[in-house]
Structure formats: C-alpha cells, structure tokens
Amino acid sequence: MRKFSVPQGWAEPPEGFTVSPVNSPAALFHWRCLVVLLSLLPPIQRDEFRVDGRVRSDIKHPTNTEDSQVPVVDSSTEDEFTVIDVSYGSDVEVCNEKIITVNEAFDSHFHLDRTSFRIWKKSSGKSVDDLISYSLSGNQHPQLDVSVAGGVIVYSEPSTHPEIVSVERPWGVAVGVHPKHIEEFSRDRFLHMKELLNRPHVVALGEVGLDRTVPVKLWRRQEVVLCQVLTLSRKDKVLVLHLRGTPADRIGMDVHARCMQILHTFCDPDQPIHLHCFTGDARLVKEWMNSFSHVYFGFTGAVETFSTDQIDGLRAVPMNRMLLETDSPYMKPGGGYINTPAFIGDVATVVASKLQISVRYLLNETVKNCRKLYAL
C-alpha cells in the first residue's frame, strides 16, 4: 500500500491500516475493495480485467483445520511489482522482461487493386503485406498498432477481376460489380465472375448494390445489373451489399427499402449478408434483422461523422453481428488520401468510442464475427 501511496502524493498508510473503517485512500488497492468494485460492473466490462482468459476452478476447503494453514505474505517485502494495463495492447514488463501484447484485427472489406493503384499507379502485382508495410513505414502511421490477422479483399470492378485467386486463408476474396462501375459489366465478365465464385478462396459475391449519388437516369440500370448478379447468389458465399442514398438521405432509407424488395425475389431469408459501410439508424437495423437472419453490419472510419440517429443505429447492432472495415483506400480515420488495412485498429478506436466500450473487446468480437461469417 505504501508503494501506491507515495507516487500519488498521499500520506503513507498508518501502521494500523484498516478497510473498515477506511483510514487511507490506498484502500482502493486492497483486494476486497477491488472485488466490490468489479461486482458493480456488467459482465462485459468485468471480462476486460482478464489478462489471459483463464478462470480458476472452485477451491475446496479442507475439513482438517490443521492442514489448512494459510501462508502469510510479509507486507514489508521490498520486491518490485508492476500493475499491468493491456486495455489496448501494450508493452508489459513482467519479471523485468519486456513482452509486446498486440491485438488481432480483421479487415472485413478493403480494395487491394484500388489501394495499389492509388499508391503505385498499378492495380496488380502488390500484396496485402505491401499495403501494410507502406503505411507502417510512412509519415501517417496508425495511432493503434494491431496485428492484421486476415480479412476480405474486394474486387468490385469487373475490369480488375483476377484471373487467378492466389490468396490463402485467413484472407478471402470477394468479386462483384460496384453500382458505380456497371458500365464495365458484360456477358463475358458475368461468366468470368460466375467461374470465380467456384474457387475455394472466393468467399463472397460483392460488393453489389445500389448507389443513389449518381444521376437518376442510371438508377434503373443499376437495378437491372443487381438483379442479374443476384442470380449468382448462393448460401455458401456471403452477399456483400453497397447501399448509398442520395446526399440528402444519409440514412439511406429509400435505397435500403428498394434493395430489400429485390432481395426477397432472389435470396432466401437465411442468405448470409454483409451490409458494407452501414450508415443506417436503429429502425433500419431492426428491419434488416427481421428480414434476413444472417445479416451482418460493417462499419468504417465514416463513423467519425455519424449523426445522432446513425450512432443509435450503430448501438442497435448486436455485438455478434458487427464487422470492422477500412474500405481502403477510402475513409481513413482522421482524414487522409490513402487508407490501408494497417489502419483497422484506428477504425476500431473510433467505433469503440461511439459504443463506449473498450477497443480490445470490440476487436476480439469482430475478429470472431468475421471468421464465422466468412469461414476464415
């Protein structure tokens, strides 16, 4: 207790230190007080205090009191000890040895081809590791370092669909037609996309969808292409949807409603769905979950600018249906021209702050969700 009191500027605890009545602020560090404080927290927050996830088994009290002597620790010992804080992943010193604890993260949606072109002016020939190395060696270093343990590489421009899928798990590939690139769609590219969906490492159809930020005259054509692509939908491949309303409708109620109408024609209610870059409100979350039992919601750095209604929508998503995305090269948290999967930890920081939960908990849950949805 004295070791805690001196750095805080508190008077040293008296020789007769007691918890009841409390006669020193150092009582905050007494195990009985800590247990009481922990008991006031909800289970999710209590779990944050587990260092390695282990739970001790129940202690069986011996019946023979002579064999139940409890060893007494000399409180005057001068041995050093360290308070460990691993809320976000940190440098920890245990027994004078430095251990680096870094959280794992999954980037459930990013564009390798577009990001490569933005950095190196070519859409192919680069790997995910190249993107991450670029960010880690640059001036705009991520605020939160994480281990990017996997994710989904999205090819949504038919002109850049790969001929050969050369990734290995825990990385997967999605192939689709972005609603702003429907002019690239042709019968030959439709057939190539159909063939790609038979490859084992292609885990998703998408992104596909509707985007109302383009001229109205293109809206009907987007719907026609969406219907054509949905004929390829299947339950062993996640359907990744891009749905964006007009600039005046940030929630996107109209475009989501129209898409749901179309989906009911082509997809079963248990079709796995990933709502990419979701910006809806709580009502929209409920409507999707009532319509499709395996729907997941992806969130990007755009959460930084969410309205009150959109934050309510974020908080309405069950934790077991939440995904994190960089959508690189776009939507870099804090602004910037080039986003990469290296910044997925910064996305987690933004989302966790809106949810008022720890980053570590959010990363743990979203990694599990991405692995489950995409079987990665």
mmCIF file of C-alpha atoms in Angstrom:
data_model
loop_
_atom_site.group_PDB
_atom_site.id
_atom_site.type_symbol
_atom_site.label_atom_id
_atom_site.label_comp_id
_atom_site.label_asym_id
_atom_site.label_seq_id
_atom_site.Cartn_x
_atom_site.Cartn_y
_atom_site.Cartn_z
ATOM 1 C CA MET A 1 0.000 0.000 0.000
ATOM 2 C CA ARG A 2 2.873 2.360 0.751
ATOM 3 C CA LYS A 3 4.283 1.819 -2.752
ATOM 4 C CA PHE A 4 0.995 3.063 -4.205
ATOM 5 C CA SER A 5 0.549 5.980 -1.835
ATOM 6 C CA VAL A 6 3.885 7.748 -2.252
ATOM 7 C CA PRO A 7 3.691 8.327 -6.069
ATOM 8 C CA GLN A 8 0.140 9.650 -5.648
ATOM 9 C CA GLY A 9 1.241 12.179 -3.045
ATOM 10 C CA TRP A 10 -0.871 10.550 -0.345
ATOM 11 C CA ALA A 11 0.200 10.240 3.238
ATOM 12 C CA GLU A 12 1.640 6.830 3.995
ATOM 13 C CA PRO A 13 -0.969 4.427 5.398
ATOM 14 C CA PRO A 14 -0.809 4.167 9.179
ATOM 15 C CA GLU A 15 0.620 1.069 10.819
ATOM 16 C CA GLY A 16 -2.911 0.110 11.801
ATOM 17 C CA PHE A 17 -4.238 0.116 8.224
ATOM 18 C CA THR A 18 -7.889 -0.960 8.055
ATOM 19 C CA VAL A 19 -10.517 -1.341 5.348
ATOM 20 C CA SER A 20 -13.460 -0.900 7.695
ATOM 21 C CA PRO A 21 -13.394 1.868 8.585
ATOM 22 C CA VAL A 22 -11.219 3.082 5.705
ATOM 23 C CA ASN A 23 -8.293 5.097 7.053
ATOM 24 C CA SER A 24 -6.283 5.605 3.835
ATOM 25 C CA PRO A 25 -7.087 6.189 0.145
ATOM 26 C CA ALA A 26 -4.736 3.277 -0.518
ATOM 27 C CA ALA A 27 -7.715 1.118 0.410
ATOM 28 C CA LEU A 28 -8.701 1.438 -3.252
ATOM 29 C CA PHE A 29 -5.951 -1.087 -3.991
ATOM 30 C CA HIS A 30 -6.996 -3.604 -1.349
ATOM 31 C CA TRP A 31 -8.279 -6.788 -2.967
ATOM 32 C CA ARG A 32 -11.559 -6.662 -1.033
ATOM 33 C CA CYS A 33 -12.331 -3.187 -2.358
ATOM 34 C CA LEU A 34 -11.392 -4.201 -5.889
ATOM 35 C CA VAL A 35 -13.711 -7.203 -5.722
ATOM 36 C CA VAL A 36 -16.584 -4.975 -4.617
ATOM 37 C CA LEU A 37 -15.912 -2.518 -7.448
ATOM 38 C CA LEU A 38 -15.723 -5.318 -10.007
ATOM 39 C CA SER A 39 -19.022 -6.726 -8.800
ATOM 40 C CA LEU A 40 -20.695 -3.434 -9.740
ATOM 41 C CA LEU A 41 -19.631 -3.737 -13.385
ATOM 42 C CA PRO A 42 -21.664 -5.538 -16.068
ATOM 43 C CA PRO A 43 -20.209 -8.899 -17.206
ATOM 44 C CA ILE A 44 -18.769 -7.456 -20.435
ATOM 45 C CA GLN A 45 -16.702 -4.869 -18.562
ATOM 46 C CA ARG A 46 -15.643 -7.391 -15.905
ATOM 47 C CA ASP A 47 -14.183 -9.554 -18.669
ATOM 48 C CA GLU A 48 -11.861 -6.675 -19.571
ATOM 49 C CA PHE A 49 -9.884 -7.392 -16.393
ATOM 50 C CA ARG A 50 -8.964 -10.902 -17.500
ATOM 51 C CA VAL A 51 -5.346 -10.936 -18.628
ATOM 52 C CA ASP A 52 -5.271 -14.355 -20.279
ATOM 53 C CA GLY A 53 -8.889 -15.517 -20.172
ATOM 54 C CA ARG A 54 -8.262 -18.244 -17.608
ATOM 55 C CA VAL A 55 -10.731 -18.885 -14.819
ATOM 56 C CA ARG A 56 -9.637 -20.576 -11.629
ATOM 57 C CA SER A 57 -11.584 -23.622 -10.529
ATOM 58 C CA ASP A 58 -13.540 -23.555 -7.307
ATOM 59 C CA ILE A 59 -11.428 -24.022 -4.190
ATOM 60 C CA LYS A 60 -12.407 -26.918 -1.983
ATOM 61 C CA HIS A 61 -11.916 -26.013 1.658
ATOM 62 C CA PRO A 62 -10.188 -28.766 3.650
ATOM 63 C CA THR A 63 -12.044 -30.167 6.619
ATOM 64 C CA ASN A 64 -8.892 -30.648 8.642
ATOM 65 C CA THR A 65 -8.067 -27.249 10.078
ATOM 66 C CA GLU A 66 -4.515 -28.349 10.899
ATOM 67 C CA ASP A 67 -3.858 -28.820 7.169
ATOM 68 C CA SER A 68 -5.424 -25.543 6.154
ATOM 69 C CA GLN A 69 -2.789 -23.106 7.256
ATOM 70 C CA VAL A 70 -2.742 -20.038 5.023
ATOM 71 C CA PRO A 71 0.725 -18.690 4.259
ATOM 72 C CA VAL A 72 1.214 -15.079 5.306
ATOM 73 C CA VAL A 73 2.972 -12.723 2.904
ATOM 74 C CA ASP A 74 5.325 -10.264 4.535
ATOM 75 C CA SER A 75 3.902 -6.870 3.573
ATOM 76 C CA SER A 76 7.252 -5.249 4.283
ATOM 77 C CA THR A 77 8.987 -7.043 1.412
ATOM 78 C CA GLU A 78 10.833 -4.757 -0.982
ATOM 79 C CA ASP A 79 10.136 -6.887 -4.087
ATOM 80 C CA GLU A 80 9.068 -4.788 -7.033
ATOM 81 C CA PHE A 81 5.766 -5.390 -8.718
ATOM 82 C CA THR A 82 4.041 -3.943 -11.776
ATOM 83 C CA VAL A 83 0.445 -3.016 -12.481
ATOM 84 C CA ILE A 84 -0.409 -4.413 -15.911
ATOM 85 C CA ASP A 85 -2.643 -2.494 -18.280
ATOM 86 C CA VAL A 86 -3.494 -4.313 -21.506
ATOM 87 C CA SER A 87 -6.647 -2.462 -22.430
ATOM 88 C CA TYR A 88 -5.467 -1.739 -25.962
ATOM 89 C CA GLY A 89 -2.444 -3.998 -26.282
ATOM 90 C CA SER A 90 0.696 -2.605 -24.697
ATOM 91 C CA ASP A 91 4.309 -3.042 -23.683
ATOM 92 C CA VAL A 92 4.253 -5.031 -20.442
ATOM 93 C CA GLU A 93 7.124 -5.713 -18.077
ATOM 94 C CA VAL A 94 6.872 -8.976 -16.168
ATOM 95 C CA CYS A 95 9.870 -10.126 -14.126
ATOM 96 C CA ASN A 96 11.976 -7.455 -15.858
ATOM 97 C CA GLU A 97 11.313 -8.999 -19.298
ATOM 98 C CA LYS A 98 9.511 -6.933 -21.914
ATOM 99 C CA ILE A 99 6.600 -8.639 -23.659
ATOM 100 C CA ILE A 100 4.704 -6.996 -26.509
ATOM 101 C CA THR A 101 0.964 -7.668 -26.477
ATOM 102 C CA VAL A 102 -0.774 -6.660 -29.708
ATOM 103 C CA ASN A 103 -4.413 -7.187 -30.507
ATOM 104 C CA GLU A 104 -5.509 -9.095 -33.583
ATOM 105 C CA ALA A 105 -7.874 -7.463 -36.058
ATOM 106 C CA PHE A 106 -9.730 -8.472 -39.213
ATOM 107 C CA ASP A 107 -10.382 -6.044 -42.050
ATOM 108 C CA SER A 108 -13.635 -7.381 -43.464
ATOM 109 C CA HIS A 109 -13.670 -5.122 -46.561
ATOM 110 C CA PHE A 110 -10.838 -3.450 -48.468
ATOM 111 C CA HIS A 111 -9.763 -2.950 -52.081
ATOM 112 C CA LEU A 112 -6.295 -4.268 -52.866
ATOM 113 C CA ASP A 113 -6.479 -3.192 -56.518
ATOM 114 C CA ARG A 114 -7.704 0.347 -55.893
ATOM 115 C CA THR A 115 -5.315 0.927 -52.994
ATOM 116 C CA SER A 116 -2.380 -0.354 -55.044
ATOM 117 C CA PHE A 117 -3.297 1.986 -57.873
ATOM 118 C CA ARG A 118 -3.563 4.959 -55.545
ATOM 119 C CA ILE A 119 -0.107 4.256 -54.106
ATOM 120 C CA TRP A 120 1.878 2.762 -57.006
ATOM 121 C CA LYS A 121 -0.300 3.633 -60.046
ATOM 122 C CA LYS A 122 -0.900 -0.013 -60.874
ATOM 123 C CA SER A 123 -3.784 -2.266 -59.856
ATOM 124 C CA SER A 124 -1.975 -5.596 -59.697
ATOM 125 C CA GLY A 125 1.298 -7.094 -58.555
ATOM 126 C CA LYS A 126 1.055 -5.993 -54.921
ATOM 127 C CA SER A 127 0.090 -7.934 -51.791
ATOM 128 C CA VAL A 128 -1.734 -7.093 -48.577
ATOM 129 C CA ASP A 129 1.629 -7.111 -46.791
ATOM 130 C CA ASP A 130 2.835 -4.457 -49.235
ATOM 131 C CA LEU A 131 -0.082 -2.199 -48.269
ATOM 132 C CA ILE A 132 0.520 -2.657 -44.559
ATOM 133 C CA SER A 133 4.272 -2.101 -44.893
ATOM 134 C CA TYR A 134 3.633 1.080 -46.862
ATOM 135 C CA SER A 135 1.550 2.540 -44.018
ATOM 136 C CA LEU A 136 3.842 1.393 -41.226
ATOM 137 C CA SER A 137 6.853 2.977 -42.914
ATOM 138 C CA GLY A 138 5.132 6.237 -43.840
ATOM 139 C CA ASN A 139 4.536 9.540 -42.124
ATOM 140 C CA GLN A 140 0.876 8.796 -41.373
ATOM 141 C CA HIS A 141 1.433 5.870 -39.032
ATOM 142 C CA PRO A 142 -1.638 4.211 -37.441
ATOM 143 C CA GLN A 143 -2.482 5.521 -33.988
ATOM 144 C CA LEU A 144 -3.147 1.979 -32.751
ATOM 145 C CA ASP A 145 -0.892 -0.843 -33.869
ATOM 146 C CA VAL A 146 -2.675 -4.145 -34.398
ATOM 147 C CA SER A 147 -1.831 -7.461 -35.975
ATOM 148 C CA VAL A 148 -3.950 -7.638 -39.131
ATOM 149 C CA ALA A 149 -4.721 -11.340 -38.923
ATOM 150 C CA GLY A 150 -6.909 -11.624 -42.011
ATOM 151 C CA GLY A 151 -9.736 -10.108 -43.968
ATOM 152 C CA VAL A 152 -11.604 -9.892 -47.256
ATOM 153 C CA ILE A 153 -10.049 -8.483 -50.441
ATOM 154 C CA VAL A 154 -12.790 -6.951 -52.577
ATOM 155 C CA TYR A 155 -12.663 -6.785 -56.373
ATOM 156 C CA SER A 156 -15.727 -4.790 -57.387
ATOM 157 C CA GLU A 157 -14.607 -3.536 -60.790
ATOM 158 C CA PRO A 158 -15.124 -6.238 -63.447
ATOM 159 C CA SER A 159 -12.133 -4.900 -65.376
ATOM 160 C CA THR A 160 -9.795 -5.800 -62.485
ATOM 161 C CA HIS A 161 -11.267 -9.171 -61.504
ATOM 162 C CA PRO A 162 -8.315 -11.527 -61.021
ATOM 163 C CA GLU A 163 -7.694 -14.345 -63.462
ATOM 164 C CA ILE A 164 -6.167 -16.445 -60.688
ATOM 165 C CA VAL A 165 -7.063 -16.239 -56.998
ATOM 166 C CA SER A 166 -3.731 -16.710 -55.244
ATOM 167 C CA VAL A 167 -4.558 -15.867 -51.628
ATOM 168 C CA GLU A 168 -4.584 -18.242 -48.681
ATOM 169 C CA ARG A 169 -6.680 -18.214 -45.540
ATOM 170 C CA PRO A 170 -7.089 -16.207 -43.330
ATOM 171 C CA TRP A 171 -7.530 -13.996 -46.399
ATOM 172 C CA GLY A 172 -10.565 -14.320 -48.623
ATOM 173 C CA VAL A 173 -11.680 -12.698 -51.867
ATOM 174 C CA ALA A 174 -14.981 -11.109 -52.889
ATOM 175 C CA VAL A 175 -15.891 -10.465 -56.535
ATOM 176 C CA GLY A 176 -18.732 -8.233 -57.638
ATOM 177 C CA VAL A 177 -19.906 -5.210 -59.592
ATOM 178 C CA HIS A 178 -19.861 -1.880 -57.798
ATOM 179 C CA PRO A 179 -23.007 0.094 -58.731
ATOM 180 C CA LYS A 180 -20.785 2.914 -59.999
ATOM 181 C CA HIS A 181 -18.991 0.520 -62.367
ATOM 182 C CA ILE A 182 -21.948 -1.079 -64.123
ATOM 183 C CA GLU A 183 -20.635 0.155 -67.494
ATOM 184 C CA GLU A 184 -17.838 -2.429 -67.158
ATOM 185 C CA PHE A 185 -20.326 -5.273 -66.825
ATOM 186 C CA SER A 186 -20.774 -7.580 -69.821
ATOM 187 C CA ARG A 187 -21.840 -11.141 -70.507
ATOM 188 C CA ASP A 188 -18.226 -12.330 -70.677
ATOM 189 C CA ARG A 189 -17.430 -10.706 -67.347
ATOM 190 C CA PHE A 190 -20.618 -12.142 -65.864
ATOM 191 C CA LEU A 191 -19.477 -15.632 -66.884
ATOM 192 C CA HIS A 192 -15.977 -14.998 -65.526
ATOM 193 C CA MET A 193 -17.434 -13.859 -62.202
ATOM 194 C CA LYS A 194 -19.589 -16.995 -62.114
ATOM 195 C CA GLU A 195 -16.487 -19.115 -62.639
ATOM 196 C CA LEU A 196 -14.560 -17.237 -59.935
ATOM 197 C CA LEU A 197 -17.303 -17.973 -57.401
ATOM 198 C CA ASN A 198 -16.436 -21.658 -57.720
ATOM 199 C CA ARG A 199 -12.906 -21.027 -56.451
ATOM 200 C CA PRO A 200 -12.462 -22.061 -52.788
ATOM 201 C CA HIS A 201 -10.807 -18.805 -51.694
ATOM 202 C CA VAL A 202 -13.555 -16.644 -53.186
ATOM 203 C CA VAL A 203 -15.763 -16.287 -50.136
ATOM 204 C CA ALA A 204 -18.247 -13.625 -51.239
ATOM 205 C CA LEU A 205 -20.288 -12.128 -54.052
ATOM 206 C CA GLY A 206 -19.853 -8.394 -53.890
ATOM 207 C CA GLU A 207 -19.794 -5.687 -53.469
ATOM 208 C CA VAL A 208 -23.006 -5.192 -55.415
ATOM 209 C CA GLY A 209 -25.942 -2.910 -54.797
ATOM 210 C CA LEU A 210 -27.473 0.489 -55.421
ATOM 211 C CA ASP A 211 -25.939 3.950 -55.223
ATOM 212 C CA ARG A 212 -28.217 6.979 -55.470
ATOM 213 C CA THR A 213 -25.381 9.516 -55.628
ATOM 214 C CA VAL A 214 -25.251 9.040 -59.408
ATOM 215 C CA PRO A 215 -27.675 10.725 -61.870
ATOM 216 C CA VAL A 216 -31.261 9.448 -61.661
ATOM 217 C CA LYS A 217 -31.123 8.172 -65.240
ATOM 218 C CA LEU A 218 -28.664 5.468 -64.084
ATOM 219 C CA TRP A 219 -30.749 4.156 -61.202
ATOM 220 C CA ARG A 220 -32.793 1.744 -63.306
ATOM 221 C CA ARG A 221 -29.686 0.319 -64.954
ATOM 222 C CA GLN A 222 -28.174 -0.308 -61.503
ATOM 223 C CA GLU A 223 -31.254 -2.309 -60.524
ATOM 224 C CA VAL A 224 -31.092 -4.385 -63.718
ATOM 225 C CA VAL A 225 -27.426 -5.249 -63.102
ATOM 226 C CA LEU A 226 -28.118 -6.029 -59.444
ATOM 227 C CA CYS A 227 -30.856 -8.471 -60.443
ATOM 228 C CA GLN A 228 -28.537 -10.138 -62.956
ATOM 229 C CA VAL A 229 -25.748 -10.519 -60.410
ATOM 230 C CA LEU A 230 -28.121 -11.845 -57.749
ATOM 231 C CA THR A 231 -28.839 -14.852 -59.951
ATOM 232 C CA LEU A 232 -25.341 -15.951 -58.879
ATOM 233 C CA SER A 233 -26.078 -15.650 -55.154
ATOM 234 C CA ARG A 234 -25.678 -18.802 -53.095
ATOM 235 C CA LYS A 235 -25.708 -19.570 -49.404
ATOM 236 C CA ASP A 236 -22.102 -20.714 -49.235
ATOM 237 C CA LYS A 237 -20.951 -17.264 -50.404
ATOM 238 C CA VAL A 238 -21.583 -14.086 -48.436
ATOM 239 C CA LEU A 239 -23.531 -11.396 -50.288
ATOM 240 C CA VAL A 240 -21.770 -8.034 -49.791
ATOM 241 C CA LEU A 241 -24.081 -5.070 -50.359
ATOM 242 C CA HIS A 242 -23.207 -1.453 -51.142
ATOM 243 C CA LEU A 243 -26.246 0.734 -50.467
ATOM 244 C CA ARG A 244 -25.968 4.514 -50.507
ATOM 245 C CA GLY A 245 -28.776 7.028 -50.571
ATOM 246 C CA THR A 246 -28.872 10.491 -52.074
ATOM 247 C CA PRO A 247 -26.714 13.190 -50.473
ATOM 248 C CA ALA A 248 -29.858 14.425 -48.716
ATOM 249 C CA ASP A 249 -30.568 10.953 -47.283
ATOM 250 C CA ARG A 250 -27.534 9.889 -45.280
ATOM 251 C CA ILE A 251 -29.514 7.112 -43.590
ATOM 252 C CA GLY A 252 -30.455 5.656 -46.976
ATOM 253 C CA MET A 253 -33.954 4.528 -46.020
ATOM 254 C CA ASP A 254 -35.251 4.534 -49.594
ATOM 255 C CA VAL A 255 -32.344 2.678 -51.159
ATOM 256 C CA HIS A 256 -32.322 0.053 -48.400
ATOM 257 C CA ALA A 257 -36.059 -0.499 -48.768
ATOM 258 C CA ARG A 258 -35.727 -0.933 -52.538
ATOM 259 C CA CYS A 259 -32.850 -3.364 -52.154
ATOM 260 C CA MET A 260 -34.787 -5.471 -49.653
ATOM 261 C CA GLN A 261 -37.655 -5.708 -52.143
ATOM 262 C CA ILE A 262 -35.262 -7.008 -54.789
ATOM 263 C CA LEU A 263 -33.527 -9.431 -52.426
ATOM 264 C CA HIS A 264 -36.785 -11.087 -51.420
ATOM 265 C CA THR A 265 -37.127 -12.187 -55.058
ATOM 266 C CA PHE A 266 -33.655 -13.729 -55.363
ATOM 267 C CA CYS A 267 -32.476 -14.679 -51.858
ATOM 268 C CA ASP A 268 -33.734 -16.837 -49.021
ATOM 269 C CA PRO A 269 -34.164 -15.255 -45.568
ATOM 270 C CA ASP A 270 -31.093 -17.129 -44.305
ATOM 271 C CA GLN A 271 -28.759 -15.816 -47.021
ATOM 272 C CA PRO A 272 -25.523 -14.589 -45.337
ATOM 273 C CA ILE A 273 -25.336 -10.831 -45.938
ATOM 274 C CA HIS A 274 -22.670 -8.233 -45.169
ATOM 275 C CA LEU A 275 -24.020 -4.673 -45.253
ATOM 276 C CA HIS A 276 -20.841 -2.871 -46.201
ATOM 277 C CA CYS A 277 -20.231 0.634 -44.777
ATOM 278 C CA PHE A 278 -23.544 0.661 -42.942
ATOM 279 C CA THR A 279 -24.844 4.145 -42.098
ATOM 280 C CA GLY A 280 -28.429 3.396 -41.103
ATOM 281 C CA ASP A 281 -30.422 4.154 -37.982
ATOM 282 C CA ALA A 282 -31.855 1.792 -35.353
ATOM 283 C CA ARG A 283 -35.078 1.226 -37.291
ATOM 284 C CA LEU A 284 -33.133 0.123 -40.351
ATOM 285 C CA VAL A 285 -31.091 -2.305 -38.246
ATOM 286 C CA LYS A 286 -34.299 -3.861 -36.958
ATOM 287 C CA GLU A 287 -35.809 -4.144 -40.447
ATOM 288 C CA TRP A 288 -32.771 -5.937 -41.812
ATOM 289 C CA MET A 289 -32.585 -8.340 -38.898
ATOM 290 C CA ASN A 290 -36.290 -9.114 -39.175
ATOM 291 C CA SER A 291 -35.928 -9.819 -42.903
ATOM 292 C CA PHE A 292 -32.637 -11.752 -43.005
ATOM 293 C CA SER A 293 -31.479 -13.943 -40.150
ATOM 294 C CA HIS A 294 -27.786 -13.944 -41.113
ATOM 295 C CA VAL A 295 -27.179 -10.250 -41.745
ATOM 296 C CA TYR A 296 -24.002 -8.541 -40.509
ATOM 297 C CA PHE A 297 -23.216 -4.822 -40.370
ATOM 298 C CA GLY A 298 -19.857 -3.371 -41.429
ATOM 299 C CA PHE A 299 -18.549 -0.068 -40.045
ATOM 300 C CA THR A 300 -15.743 2.132 -41.345
ATOM 301 C CA GLY A 301 -13.986 5.345 -40.369
ATOM 302 C CA ALA A 302 -17.154 7.133 -41.531
ATOM 303 C CA VAL A 303 -18.450 6.544 -38.002
ATOM 304 C CA GLU A 304 -16.427 9.633 -37.028
ATOM 305 C CA THR A 305 -19.057 11.854 -38.668
ATOM 306 C CA PHE A 306 -22.181 9.876 -37.731
ATOM 307 C CA SER A 307 -25.301 11.787 -36.766
ATOM 308 C CA THR A 308 -27.181 11.024 -33.563
ATOM 309 C CA ASP A 309 -29.571 8.740 -35.470
ATOM 310 C CA GLN A 310 -26.682 6.889 -37.082
ATOM 311 C CA ILE A 311 -24.965 6.407 -33.732
ATOM 312 C CA ASP A 312 -28.239 4.962 -32.433
ATOM 313 C CA GLY A 313 -28.120 2.588 -35.397
ATOM 314 C CA LEU A 314 -24.552 1.576 -34.554
ATOM 315 C CA ARG A 315 -25.544 0.870 -30.964
ATOM 316 C CA ALA A 316 -28.591 -1.138 -32.088
ATOM 317 C CA VAL A 317 -26.398 -3.705 -33.850
ATOM 318 C CA PRO A 318 -25.831 -6.804 -31.681
ATOM 319 C CA MET A 319 -22.154 -7.304 -30.944
ATOM 320 C CA ASN A 320 -22.201 -10.714 -32.630
ATOM 321 C CA ARG A 321 -23.278 -9.065 -35.919
ATOM 322 C CA MET A 322 -20.693 -6.293 -36.070
ATOM 323 C CA LEU A 323 -17.783 -6.107 -38.511
ATOM 324 C CA LEU A 324 -14.955 -3.596 -38.948
ATOM 325 C CA GLU A 325 -13.770 -2.374 -42.356
ATOM 326 C CA THR A 326 -11.185 0.056 -43.631
ATOM 327 C CA ASP A 327 -12.732 0.163 -47.132
ATOM 328 C CA SER A 328 -9.231 1.192 -48.145
ATOM 329 C CA PRO A 329 -8.087 3.248 -49.921
ATOM 330 C CA TYR A 330 -11.069 5.310 -48.722
ATOM 331 C CA MET A 331 -12.376 6.603 -45.394
ATOM 332 C CA LYS A 332 -9.133 6.820 -43.460
ATOM 333 C CA PRO A 333 -9.872 7.731 -39.823
ATOM 334 C CA GLY A 334 -8.811 11.287 -39.155
ATOM 335 C CA GLY A 335 -8.699 12.081 -42.861
ATOM 336 C CA GLY A 336 -6.052 11.448 -45.470
ATOM 337 C CA TYR A 337 -5.723 10.357 -49.076
ATOM 338 C CA ILE A 338 -4.603 6.754 -48.568
ATOM 339 C CA ASN A 339 -6.141 4.226 -46.205
ATOM 340 C CA THR A 340 -4.848 0.646 -45.881
ATOM 341 C CA PRO A 341 -5.673 -2.369 -43.682
ATOM 342 C CA ALA A 342 -2.958 -1.145 -41.299
ATOM 343 C CA PHE A 343 -5.482 1.426 -40.039
ATOM 344 C CA ILE A 344 -8.121 -1.107 -38.970
ATOM 345 C CA GLY A 345 -7.077 -0.502 -35.350
ATOM 346 C CA ASP A 346 -7.875 3.191 -35.775
ATOM 347 C CA VAL A 347 -11.305 2.259 -37.158
ATOM 348 C CA ALA A 348 -11.822 0.124 -34.054
ATOM 349 C CA THR A 349 -10.850 3.059 -31.843
ATOM 350 C CA VAL A 350 -13.450 5.319 -33.468
ATOM 351 C CA VAL A 351 -16.217 2.713 -33.327
ATOM 352 C CA ALA A 352 -15.423 1.709 -29.742
ATOM 353 C CA SER A 353 -15.590 5.338 -28.620
ATOM 354 C CA LYS A 354 -19.101 5.678 -30.066
ATOM 355 C CA LEU A 355 -20.166 2.411 -28.447
ATOM 356 C CA GLN A 356 -18.493 3.355 -25.154
ATOM 357 C CA ILE A 357 -16.724 0.009 -24.914
ATOM 358 C CA SER A 358 -13.058 -0.958 -24.923
ATOM 359 C CA VAL A 359 -11.155 -1.332 -28.166
ATOM 360 C CA ARG A 360 -9.832 -4.707 -27.076
ATOM 361 C CA TYR A 361 -13.319 -6.108 -26.550
ATOM 362 C CA LEU A 362 -14.514 -4.749 -29.902
ATOM 363 C CA LEU A 363 -11.534 -6.232 -31.743
ATOM 364 C CA ASN A 364 -11.974 -9.622 -30.095
ATOM 365 C CA GLU A 365 -15.658 -9.785 -31.005
ATOM 366 C CA THR A 366 -15.305 -8.544 -34.582
ATOM 367 C CA VAL A 367 -12.470 -10.981 -35.291
ATOM 368 C CA LYS A 368 -14.740 -13.819 -34.160
ATOM 369 C CA ASN A 369 -17.599 -12.469 -36.268
ATOM 370 C CA CYS A 370 -15.519 -12.172 -39.427
ATOM 371 C CA ARG A 371 -14.072 -15.652 -39.008
ATOM 372 C CA LYS A 372 -17.540 -17.083 -38.502
ATOM 373 C CA LEU A 373 -19.253 -15.263 -41.380
ATOM 374 C CA TYR A 374 -16.507 -15.812 -43.947
ATOM 375 C CA ALA A 375 -15.164 -19.130 -42.583
ATOM 376 C CA LEU A 376 -11.644 -17.680 -42.476
#
